[in-house]
Coordinates of C-alpha atoms in Angstrom, one line a residue:
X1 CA 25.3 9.0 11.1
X2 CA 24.9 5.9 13.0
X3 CA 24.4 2.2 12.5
X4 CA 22.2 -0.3 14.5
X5 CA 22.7 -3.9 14.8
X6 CA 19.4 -4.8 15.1
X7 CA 18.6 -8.6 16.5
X8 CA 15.3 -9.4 15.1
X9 CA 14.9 -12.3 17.0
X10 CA 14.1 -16.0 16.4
X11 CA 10.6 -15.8 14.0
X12 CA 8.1 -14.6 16.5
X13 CA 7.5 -10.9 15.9
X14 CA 6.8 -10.3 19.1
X15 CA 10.1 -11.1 20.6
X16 CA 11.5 -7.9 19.2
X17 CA 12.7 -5.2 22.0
X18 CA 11.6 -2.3 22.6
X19 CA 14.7 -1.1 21.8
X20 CA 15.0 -2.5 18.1
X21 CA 11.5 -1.4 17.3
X22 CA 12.2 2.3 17.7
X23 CA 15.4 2.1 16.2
X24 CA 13.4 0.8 13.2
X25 CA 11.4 3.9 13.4
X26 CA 13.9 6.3 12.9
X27 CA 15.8 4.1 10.4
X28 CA 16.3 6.1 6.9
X29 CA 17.7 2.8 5.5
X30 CA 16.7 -1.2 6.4
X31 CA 18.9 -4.0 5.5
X32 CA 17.6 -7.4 6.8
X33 CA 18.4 -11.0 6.0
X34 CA 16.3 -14.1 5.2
X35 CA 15.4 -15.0 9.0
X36 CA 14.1 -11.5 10.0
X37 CA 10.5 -11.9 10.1
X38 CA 8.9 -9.6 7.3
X39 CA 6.5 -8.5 9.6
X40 CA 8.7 -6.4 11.4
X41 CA 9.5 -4.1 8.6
X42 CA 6.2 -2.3 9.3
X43 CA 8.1 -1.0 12.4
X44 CA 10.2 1.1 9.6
X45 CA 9.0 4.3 8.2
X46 CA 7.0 3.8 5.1
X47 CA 9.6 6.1 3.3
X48 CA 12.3 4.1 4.5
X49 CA 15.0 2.6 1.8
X50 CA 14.5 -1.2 1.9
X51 CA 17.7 -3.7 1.3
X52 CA 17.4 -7.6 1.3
X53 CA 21.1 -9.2 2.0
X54 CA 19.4 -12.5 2.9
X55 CA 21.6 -15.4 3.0
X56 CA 20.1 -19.4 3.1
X57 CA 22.6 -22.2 3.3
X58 CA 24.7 -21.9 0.0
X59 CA 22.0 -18.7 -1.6
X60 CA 23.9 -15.1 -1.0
X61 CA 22.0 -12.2 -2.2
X62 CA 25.1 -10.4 -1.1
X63 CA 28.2 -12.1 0.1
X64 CA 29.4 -10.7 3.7
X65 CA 32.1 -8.3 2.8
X66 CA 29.5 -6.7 0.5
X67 CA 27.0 -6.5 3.2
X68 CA 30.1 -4.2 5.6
X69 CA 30.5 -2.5 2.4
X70 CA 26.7 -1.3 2.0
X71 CA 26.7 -0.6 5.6
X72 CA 29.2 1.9 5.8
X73 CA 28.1 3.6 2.4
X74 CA 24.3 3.3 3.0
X75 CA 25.4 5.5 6.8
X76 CA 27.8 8.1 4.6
X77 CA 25.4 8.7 2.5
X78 CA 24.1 12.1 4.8
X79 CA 24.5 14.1 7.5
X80 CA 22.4 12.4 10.1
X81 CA 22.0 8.8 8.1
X82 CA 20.2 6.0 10.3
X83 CA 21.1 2.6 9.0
X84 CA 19.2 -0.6 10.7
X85 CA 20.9 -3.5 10.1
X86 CA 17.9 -6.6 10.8
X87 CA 19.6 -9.9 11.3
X88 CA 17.9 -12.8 12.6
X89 CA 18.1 -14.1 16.0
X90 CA 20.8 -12.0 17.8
X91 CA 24.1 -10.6 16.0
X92 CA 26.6 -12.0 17.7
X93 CA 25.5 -15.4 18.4
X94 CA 26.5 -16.9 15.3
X95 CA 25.1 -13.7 13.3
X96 CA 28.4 -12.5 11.8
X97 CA 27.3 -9.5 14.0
X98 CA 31.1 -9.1 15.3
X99 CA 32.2 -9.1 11.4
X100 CA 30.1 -6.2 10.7
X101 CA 30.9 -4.4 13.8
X102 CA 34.7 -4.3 13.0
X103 CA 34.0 -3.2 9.8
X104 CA 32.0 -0.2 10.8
X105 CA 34.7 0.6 13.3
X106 CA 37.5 0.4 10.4
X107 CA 35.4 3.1 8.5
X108 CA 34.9 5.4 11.5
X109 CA 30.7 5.1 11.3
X110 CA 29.7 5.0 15.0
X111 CA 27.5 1.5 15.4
X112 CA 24.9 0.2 18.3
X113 CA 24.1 -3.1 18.5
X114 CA 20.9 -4.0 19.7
X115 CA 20.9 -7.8 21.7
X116 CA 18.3 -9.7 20.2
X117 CA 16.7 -13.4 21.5
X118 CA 18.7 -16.3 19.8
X119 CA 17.1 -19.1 18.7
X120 CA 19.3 -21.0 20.6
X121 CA 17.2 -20.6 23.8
X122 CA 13.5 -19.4 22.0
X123 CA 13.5 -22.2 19.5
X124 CA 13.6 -24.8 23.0
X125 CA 11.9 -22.7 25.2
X126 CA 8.5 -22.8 22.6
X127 CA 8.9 -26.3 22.3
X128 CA 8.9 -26.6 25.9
X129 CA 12.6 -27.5 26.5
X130 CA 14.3 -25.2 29.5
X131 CA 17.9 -25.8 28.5
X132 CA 18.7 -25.5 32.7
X133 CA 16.9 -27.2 35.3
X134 CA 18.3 -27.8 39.1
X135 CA 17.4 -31.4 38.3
X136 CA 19.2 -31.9 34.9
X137 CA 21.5 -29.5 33.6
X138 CA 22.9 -26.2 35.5
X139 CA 24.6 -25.2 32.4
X140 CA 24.5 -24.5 28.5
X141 CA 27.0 -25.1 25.8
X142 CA 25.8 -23.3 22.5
X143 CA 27.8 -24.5 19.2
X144 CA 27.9 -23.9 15.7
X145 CA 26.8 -26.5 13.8
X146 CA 28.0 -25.5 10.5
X147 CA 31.9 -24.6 11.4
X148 CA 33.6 -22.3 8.8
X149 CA 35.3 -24.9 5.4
X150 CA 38.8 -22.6 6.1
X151 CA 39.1 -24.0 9.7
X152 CA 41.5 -27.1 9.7
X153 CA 39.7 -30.1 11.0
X154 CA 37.2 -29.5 13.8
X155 CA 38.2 -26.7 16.7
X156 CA 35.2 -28.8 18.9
X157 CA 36.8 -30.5 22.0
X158 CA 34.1 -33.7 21.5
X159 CA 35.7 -35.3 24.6
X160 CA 34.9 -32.3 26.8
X161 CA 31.3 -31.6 25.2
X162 CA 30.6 -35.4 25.9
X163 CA 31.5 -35.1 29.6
X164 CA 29.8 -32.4 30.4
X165 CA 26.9 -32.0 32.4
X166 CA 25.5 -29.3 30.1
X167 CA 22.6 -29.5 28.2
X168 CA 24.2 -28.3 24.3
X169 CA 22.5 -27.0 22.1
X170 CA 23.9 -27.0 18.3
X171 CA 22.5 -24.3 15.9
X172 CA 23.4 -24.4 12.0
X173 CA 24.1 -28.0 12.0
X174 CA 21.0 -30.4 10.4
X175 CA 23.5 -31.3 7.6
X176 CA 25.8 -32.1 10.1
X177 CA 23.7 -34.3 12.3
X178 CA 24.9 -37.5 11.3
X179 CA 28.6 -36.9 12.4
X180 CA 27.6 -34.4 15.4
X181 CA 25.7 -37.4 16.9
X182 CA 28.6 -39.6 15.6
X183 CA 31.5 -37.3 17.4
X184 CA 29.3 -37.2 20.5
X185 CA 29.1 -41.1 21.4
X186 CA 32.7 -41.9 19.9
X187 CA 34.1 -38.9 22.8
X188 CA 31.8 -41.2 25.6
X189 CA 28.2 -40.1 25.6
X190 CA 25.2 -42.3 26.8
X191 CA 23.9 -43.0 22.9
X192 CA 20.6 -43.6 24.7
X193 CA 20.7 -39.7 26.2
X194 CA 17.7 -37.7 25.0
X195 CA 18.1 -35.2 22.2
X196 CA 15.7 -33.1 20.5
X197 CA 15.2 -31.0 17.0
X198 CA 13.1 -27.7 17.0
X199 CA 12.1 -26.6 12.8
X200 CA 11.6 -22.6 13.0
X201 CA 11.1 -22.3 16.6
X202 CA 8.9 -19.3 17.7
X203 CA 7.2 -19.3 14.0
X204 CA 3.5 -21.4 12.8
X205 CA 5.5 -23.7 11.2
X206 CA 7.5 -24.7 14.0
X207 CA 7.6 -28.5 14.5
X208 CA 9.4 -30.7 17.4
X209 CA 10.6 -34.5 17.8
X210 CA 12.7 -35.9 20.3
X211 CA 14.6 -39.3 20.5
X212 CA 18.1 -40.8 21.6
X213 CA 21.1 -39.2 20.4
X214 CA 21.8 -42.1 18.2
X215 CA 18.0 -42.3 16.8
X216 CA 18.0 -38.6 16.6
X217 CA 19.8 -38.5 12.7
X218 CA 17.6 -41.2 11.4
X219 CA 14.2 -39.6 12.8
X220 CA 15.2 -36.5 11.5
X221 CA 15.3 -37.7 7.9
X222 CA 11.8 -39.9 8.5
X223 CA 9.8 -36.9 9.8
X224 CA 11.3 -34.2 7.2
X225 CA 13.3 -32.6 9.3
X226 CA 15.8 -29.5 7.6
X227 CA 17.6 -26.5 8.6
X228 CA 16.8 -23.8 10.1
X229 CA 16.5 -26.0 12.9
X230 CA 18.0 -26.5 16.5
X231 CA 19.2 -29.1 17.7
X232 CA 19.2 -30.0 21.7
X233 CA 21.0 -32.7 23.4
X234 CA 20.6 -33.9 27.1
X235 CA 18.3 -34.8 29.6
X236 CA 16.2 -31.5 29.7
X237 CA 14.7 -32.4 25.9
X238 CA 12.7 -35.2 28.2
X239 CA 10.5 -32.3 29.4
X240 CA 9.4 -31.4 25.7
X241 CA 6.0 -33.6 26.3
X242 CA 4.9 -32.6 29.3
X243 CA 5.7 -28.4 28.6
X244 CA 5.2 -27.9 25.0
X245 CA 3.2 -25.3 25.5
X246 CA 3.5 -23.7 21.7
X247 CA 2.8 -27.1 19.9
X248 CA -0.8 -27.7 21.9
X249 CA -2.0 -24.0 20.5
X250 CA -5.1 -25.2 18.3
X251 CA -3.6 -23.4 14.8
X252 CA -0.3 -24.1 14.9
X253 CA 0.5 -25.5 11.0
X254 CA -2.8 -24.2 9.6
X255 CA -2.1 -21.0 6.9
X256 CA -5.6 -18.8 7.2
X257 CA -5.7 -16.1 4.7
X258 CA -7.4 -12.8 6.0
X259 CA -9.3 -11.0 3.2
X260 CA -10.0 -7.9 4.7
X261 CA -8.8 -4.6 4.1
X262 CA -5.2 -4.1 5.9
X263 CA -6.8 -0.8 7.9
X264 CA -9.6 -3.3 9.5
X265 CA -7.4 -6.8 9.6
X266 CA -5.0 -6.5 12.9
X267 CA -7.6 -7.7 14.8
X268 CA -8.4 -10.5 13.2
X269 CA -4.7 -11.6 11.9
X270 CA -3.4 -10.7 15.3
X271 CA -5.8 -13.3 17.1
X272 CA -5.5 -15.8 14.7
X273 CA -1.4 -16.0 15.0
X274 CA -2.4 -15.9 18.8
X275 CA -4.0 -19.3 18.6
X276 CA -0.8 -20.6 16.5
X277 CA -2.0 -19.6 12.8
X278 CA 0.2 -18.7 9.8
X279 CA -1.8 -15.6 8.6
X280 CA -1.8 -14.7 5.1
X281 CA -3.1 -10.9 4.8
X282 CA -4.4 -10.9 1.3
X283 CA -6.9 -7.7 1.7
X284 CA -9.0 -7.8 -1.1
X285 CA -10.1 -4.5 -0.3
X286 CA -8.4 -1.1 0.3
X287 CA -9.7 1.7 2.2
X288 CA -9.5 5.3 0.3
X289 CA -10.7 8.0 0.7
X290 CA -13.6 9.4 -1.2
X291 CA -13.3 11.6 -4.8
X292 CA -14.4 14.7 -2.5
X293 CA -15.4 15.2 1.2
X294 CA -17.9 18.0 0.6
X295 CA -21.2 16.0 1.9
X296 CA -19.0 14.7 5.1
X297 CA -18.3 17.8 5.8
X298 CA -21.5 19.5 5.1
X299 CA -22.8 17.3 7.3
X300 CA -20.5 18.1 10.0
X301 CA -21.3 21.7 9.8
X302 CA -24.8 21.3 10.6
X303 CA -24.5 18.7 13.0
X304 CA -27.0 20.2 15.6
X305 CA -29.9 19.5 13.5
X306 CA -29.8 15.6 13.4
X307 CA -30.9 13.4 16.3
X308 CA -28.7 10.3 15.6
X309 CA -25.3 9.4 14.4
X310 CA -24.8 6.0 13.3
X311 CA -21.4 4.2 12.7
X312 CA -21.2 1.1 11.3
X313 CA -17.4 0.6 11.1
X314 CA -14.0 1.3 12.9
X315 CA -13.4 3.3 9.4
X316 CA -16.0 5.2 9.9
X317 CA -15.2 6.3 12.9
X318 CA -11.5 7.2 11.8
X319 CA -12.7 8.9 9.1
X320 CA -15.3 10.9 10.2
X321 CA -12.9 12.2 12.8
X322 CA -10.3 13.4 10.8
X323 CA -12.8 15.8 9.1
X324 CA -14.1 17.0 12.5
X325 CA -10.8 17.9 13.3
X326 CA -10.3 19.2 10.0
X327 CA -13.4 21.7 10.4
X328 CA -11.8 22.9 13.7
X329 CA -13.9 20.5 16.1
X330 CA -13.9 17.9 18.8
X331 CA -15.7 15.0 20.4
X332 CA -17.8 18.2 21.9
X333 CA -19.7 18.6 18.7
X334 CA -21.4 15.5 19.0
X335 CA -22.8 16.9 22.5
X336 CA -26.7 17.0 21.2
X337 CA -26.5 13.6 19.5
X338 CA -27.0 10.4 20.5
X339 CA -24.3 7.7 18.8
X340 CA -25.1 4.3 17.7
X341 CA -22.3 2.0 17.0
X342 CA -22.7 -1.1 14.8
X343 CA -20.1 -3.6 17.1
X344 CA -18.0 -4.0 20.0
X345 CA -14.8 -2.9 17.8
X346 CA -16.5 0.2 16.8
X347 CA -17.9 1.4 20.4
X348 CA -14.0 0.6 21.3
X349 CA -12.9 3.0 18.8
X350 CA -15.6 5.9 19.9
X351 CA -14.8 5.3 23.3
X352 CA -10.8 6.1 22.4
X353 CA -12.2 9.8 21.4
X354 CA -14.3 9.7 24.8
X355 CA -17.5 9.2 23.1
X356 CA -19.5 6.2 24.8
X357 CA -22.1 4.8 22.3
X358 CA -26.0 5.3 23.8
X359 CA -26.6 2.0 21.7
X360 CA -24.6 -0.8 20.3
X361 CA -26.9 -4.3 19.2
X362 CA -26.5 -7.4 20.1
X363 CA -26.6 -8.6 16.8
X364 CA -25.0 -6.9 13.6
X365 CA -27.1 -7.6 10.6
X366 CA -28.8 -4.7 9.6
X367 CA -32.0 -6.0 9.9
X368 CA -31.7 -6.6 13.1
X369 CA -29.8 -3.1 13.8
X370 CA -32.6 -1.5 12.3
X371 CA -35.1 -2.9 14.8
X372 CA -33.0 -2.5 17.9
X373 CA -32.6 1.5 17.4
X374 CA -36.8 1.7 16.8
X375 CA -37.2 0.4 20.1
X376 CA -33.9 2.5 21.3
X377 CA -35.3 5.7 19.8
X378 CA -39.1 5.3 20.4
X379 CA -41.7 4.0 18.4
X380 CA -42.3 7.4 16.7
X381 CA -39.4 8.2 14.5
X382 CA -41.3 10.6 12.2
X383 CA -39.1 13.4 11.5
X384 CA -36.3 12.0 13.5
X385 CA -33.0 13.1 11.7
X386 CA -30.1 10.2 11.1
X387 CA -26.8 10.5 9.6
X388 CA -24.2 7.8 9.1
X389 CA -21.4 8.2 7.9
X390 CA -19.6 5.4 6.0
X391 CA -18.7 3.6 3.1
X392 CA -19.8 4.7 0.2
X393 CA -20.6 1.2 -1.1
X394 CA -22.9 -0.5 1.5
X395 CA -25.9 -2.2 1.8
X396 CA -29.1 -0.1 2.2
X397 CA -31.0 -2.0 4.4
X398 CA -30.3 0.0 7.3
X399 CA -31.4 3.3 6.2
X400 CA -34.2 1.9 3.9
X401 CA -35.6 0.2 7.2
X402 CA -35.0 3.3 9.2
X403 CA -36.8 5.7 6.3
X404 CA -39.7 2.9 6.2
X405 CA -40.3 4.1 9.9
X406 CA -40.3 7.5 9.1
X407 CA -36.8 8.5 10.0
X408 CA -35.2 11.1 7.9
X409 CA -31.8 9.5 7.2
X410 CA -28.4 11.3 5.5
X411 CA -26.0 8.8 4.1
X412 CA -22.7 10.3 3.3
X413 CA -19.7 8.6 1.7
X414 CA -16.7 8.9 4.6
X415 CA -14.5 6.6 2.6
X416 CA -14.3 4.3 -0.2
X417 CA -13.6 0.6 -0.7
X418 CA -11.5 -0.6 -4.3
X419 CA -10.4 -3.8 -4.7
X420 CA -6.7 -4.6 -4.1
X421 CA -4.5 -7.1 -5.3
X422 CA -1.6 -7.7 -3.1
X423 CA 0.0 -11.4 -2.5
X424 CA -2.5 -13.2 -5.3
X425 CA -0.2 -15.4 -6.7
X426 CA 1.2 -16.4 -3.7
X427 CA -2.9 -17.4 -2.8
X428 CA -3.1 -18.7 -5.4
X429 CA -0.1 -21.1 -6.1
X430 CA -0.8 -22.2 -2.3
X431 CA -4.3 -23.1 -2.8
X432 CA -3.4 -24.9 -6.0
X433 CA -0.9 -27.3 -3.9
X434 CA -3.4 -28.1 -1.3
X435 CA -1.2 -26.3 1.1
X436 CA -4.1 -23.7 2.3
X437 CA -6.3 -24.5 5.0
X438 CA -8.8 -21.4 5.6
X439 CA -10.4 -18.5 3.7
X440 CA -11.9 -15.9 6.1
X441 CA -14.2 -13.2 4.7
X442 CA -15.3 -10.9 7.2
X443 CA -18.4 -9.0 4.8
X444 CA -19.3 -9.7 1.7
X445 CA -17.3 -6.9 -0.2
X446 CA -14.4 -9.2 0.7
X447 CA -16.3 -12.4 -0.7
X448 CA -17.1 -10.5 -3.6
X449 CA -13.3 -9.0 -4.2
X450 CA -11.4 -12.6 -3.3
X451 CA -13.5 -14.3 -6.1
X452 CA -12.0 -11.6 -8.6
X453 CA -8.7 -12.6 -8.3
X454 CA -9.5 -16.4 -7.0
X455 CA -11.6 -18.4 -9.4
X456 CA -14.4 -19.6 -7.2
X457 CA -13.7 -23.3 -9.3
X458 CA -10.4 -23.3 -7.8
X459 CA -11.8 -23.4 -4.6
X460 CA -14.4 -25.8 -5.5
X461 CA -11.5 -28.1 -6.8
X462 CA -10.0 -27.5 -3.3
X463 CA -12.3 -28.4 -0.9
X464 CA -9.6 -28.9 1.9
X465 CA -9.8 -25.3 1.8
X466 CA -12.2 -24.2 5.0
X467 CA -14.3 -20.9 3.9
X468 CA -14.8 -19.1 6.9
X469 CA -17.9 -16.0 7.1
X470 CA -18.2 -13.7 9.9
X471 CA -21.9 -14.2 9.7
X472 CA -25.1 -15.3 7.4
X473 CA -25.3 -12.5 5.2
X474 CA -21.6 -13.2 3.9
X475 CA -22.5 -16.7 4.2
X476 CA -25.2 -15.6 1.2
X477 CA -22.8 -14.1 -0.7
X478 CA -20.3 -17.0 -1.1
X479 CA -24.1 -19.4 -1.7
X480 CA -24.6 -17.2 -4.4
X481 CA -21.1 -18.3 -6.2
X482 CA -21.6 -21.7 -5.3
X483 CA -19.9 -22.2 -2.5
X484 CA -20.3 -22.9 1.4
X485 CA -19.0 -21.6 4.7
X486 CA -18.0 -24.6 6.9
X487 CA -17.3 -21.6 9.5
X488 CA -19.7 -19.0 11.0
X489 CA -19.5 -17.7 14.5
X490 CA -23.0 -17.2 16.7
X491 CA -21.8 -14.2 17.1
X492 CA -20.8 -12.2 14.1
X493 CA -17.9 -10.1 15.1
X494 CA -14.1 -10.5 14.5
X495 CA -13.1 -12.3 17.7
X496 CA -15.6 -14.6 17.1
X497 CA -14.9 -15.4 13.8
X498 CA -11.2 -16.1 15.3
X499 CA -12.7 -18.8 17.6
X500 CA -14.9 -20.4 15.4
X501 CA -11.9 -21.0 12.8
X502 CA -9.7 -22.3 15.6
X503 CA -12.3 -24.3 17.0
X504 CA -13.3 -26.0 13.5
X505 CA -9.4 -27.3 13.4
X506 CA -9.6 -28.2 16.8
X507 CA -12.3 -30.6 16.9
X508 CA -11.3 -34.4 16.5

């Protein structure tokens, strides 16, 4: 058996170790707490045991000596047991990491504990705030904010802290603000010395102000400001408007919602929290796969006699694969055909399995697909054999265009698409308080699954609310239902569809 202390870092998922990832991998059990993003629980095992022990000011799910408790019973509970224990920033900077350590020593369960980055330095950093710099500070003084009710009077040597020439930097303590800033100038400091607030540093919702120490309280409760926040004080928080790099990142504040299936949305959710979004995966659809395989693989088995295979999505792809190496084959078997592939996301994925596409379009409407492989495969397509494996619901365009020319074309069902359902009434309780600023829809199954569970008048009531299409035929879709993409790339693929949404906020 063995325990991890797992820091999980400030908010950003990726400021996770290496480290802490795997250990999350081999976890059997996962007990996090309210700062942890939930993003990194996809790092566990899907059969993993999931426990929530988050704790928010005065809200305990569990109090802390029940949290040691579950610890060392979760890690008795079998030869072998791997216990994660997720905690926000790093344990034992104010994590109660020690606490749990000594209690896992008590009960003779071996522990590791895993360093994670505290939001004591990220939460600045992002907000452009290096706590040392050979011109202002050359040291750092991290304090609790929030010091424990059974400590008698404050253990803080004020006099000292104001004297210093470190920059400090006071975590837990927005409540406390008022006397913290109070302490500071009745122990001698400047009340004209720069401080700094940073709200849920390293997240999308990260926000930043800086003023004098003695302004600092009074702006905090003007501009909103609330724990989890940290609070910096001295002359390095002067740097925050010339390298706030995080706060200049065109998304940052702006919730998007990513409708597509959660197979096909990384992409597009990973770009969008790249340019400062809060994504919302809401995948209307869910990838499946079909009630039998028995034309896939039929068609498979005679692949020599076809002339063309044509994927028109990363699923695809995937899919078709898996029954290739189900019937005993390899990328070899596709040696006599040449490959078409509908998108630069889709060549990537046939050039992981060494198969470089002989045509991808420049555009990816059907239509247009259709008309590009004519002139690819020569004007004559009589008797020419296609297959394309994909979805089973899809539009027929493609192969309707392709038989008009003569083209003998197979479709066969390599997966399914049925709505899902997941996070709606979060969607919807957000778009009814105005708080949601973009709808992406990346095809028109996704336009035609949101407005299932999202009453296309509620948008209409909400017309704050960008809709976002990857391109004109989704852009029908949502016409049909009365509606309107203010968002639609030139050119309709997933990285374009990221830019276009970022540069629609961006824009004066």
């Amino acid at each position: 058996m063995l325990v991890y202390l797992l820091g999980a870092g400030p908010g950003d998922p990726g400021l996770l170790t290496l480290k802490a990832r795997d250990a999350l991998a081999r976890a059997d059990v996962v007990v996090y707490d309210a700062l942890a993003n939930p993003g990194l629980l996809d790092h566990a095992r899907p059969d993993a045991e999931r426990i929530y022990v988050g704790k928010i000011a005065d809200k305990h799910a569990l109090p802390q000596h029940e949290i040691n408790a579950l610890l060392v019973r979760k890690a008795r509970e079998g030869a072998g047991r791997v216990v994660a224990r997720l905690k926000g920033g790093d344990p034992y900077i104010f994590g109660r990491g020690g606490e749990e350590a000594e209690a896992l020593v008590a009960a003779g369960v071996p522990f590791e504990e895993v360093p994670g980055v505290t939001s004591a330095i990220a939460a600045p950093a992002y907000a452009g705030i290096p706590l040392t710099h050979r011109d202002f500070a050359s040291s750092v003084t991290i304090i609790t904010g929030h010091e424990s009710p059974d400590k008698p009077g404050s253990v803080h040597n004020w006099e000292a802290l104001a004297k210093s020439a470190s920059t400090l930097v006071f975590v837990m303590g927005m409540k406390n603000l008022p006397d913290i800033a109070a302490n500071l100038i009745r122990a001698g400091m400047a009340p004209d010395t720069p401080g700094a607030l940073v709200y849920r540093g390293t997240t999308p919702r990260q926000r930043s102000l800086v003023a004098t120490l003695a302004n600092l309280p009074r702006e905090a409760v003007a501009q909103g400001f609330s724990n989890p926040s940290v609070i910096v004080v001295g002359k390095v928080a002067r740097l925050h408007e010339s390298l706030d790099w995080f706060g200049k990142k065109p998304l940052l504040g702006r919730r998007v919602v990513v409708t597509r299936a959660r197979e096909q949305a990384s992409g597009l959710a990973a770009r969008l929290a790249e340019l400062g979004a809060e994504v919302i995966q809401f995948p209307t659809i869910e990838i499946r796969e079909p009630e039998t395989y028995a034309p896939l693989d039929a068609a498979i088995a005679g692949l020599a006699a076809y002339d063309w295979l044509i994927f028109t999505s990363v699923n695809g792809v995937r899919h078709f694969w898996r029954r290739l190496a189900a019937a005993g084959k390899d990328s070899r078997a596709l040696g006599g055909l040449r490959v078409a592939a509908i998108g630069p996301a889709t060549a990537g994925e046939l050039a992981a399995r060494g198969i470089m596409a002989d045509f991808v379009p420049p555009k990816y409407q059907a239509e247009d697909v259709a008309a590009g492989l004519k002139a690819v495969a020569g004007k004559d397509m009589a008797g020419m054999r296609f297959l394309l494996p994909r979805a089973r619901e899809a539009r027929e365009v493609l192969p309707d265009e392709l038989r008009k020319a003569g083209a003998v074309v197979d479709v066969v069902p390599a997966y399914v698409t049925v709505p899902a359902a997941g996070r709606k009434d979060e969607v919807l309780g957000l778009l009814a308080a105005g708080k949601l600023d973009c709808v992406s829809f990346g095809s028109s199954s996704t336009v035609e699954n949101f407005l299932t569970l999202v009453p296309g008048e509620l948008l209409k009531a909400h017309p704050e609310t960008v809709l976002a299409a990857i391109g004109p035929v989704t852009g029908r879709t949502l016409e049909r239902h009365g509606l309107k993409a203010a968002v639609m790339p030139q050119d309709f693929t997933i990285p374009a569809l990221a830019d276009a949404i970022a540069a629609h906020f961006d824009t004066p």
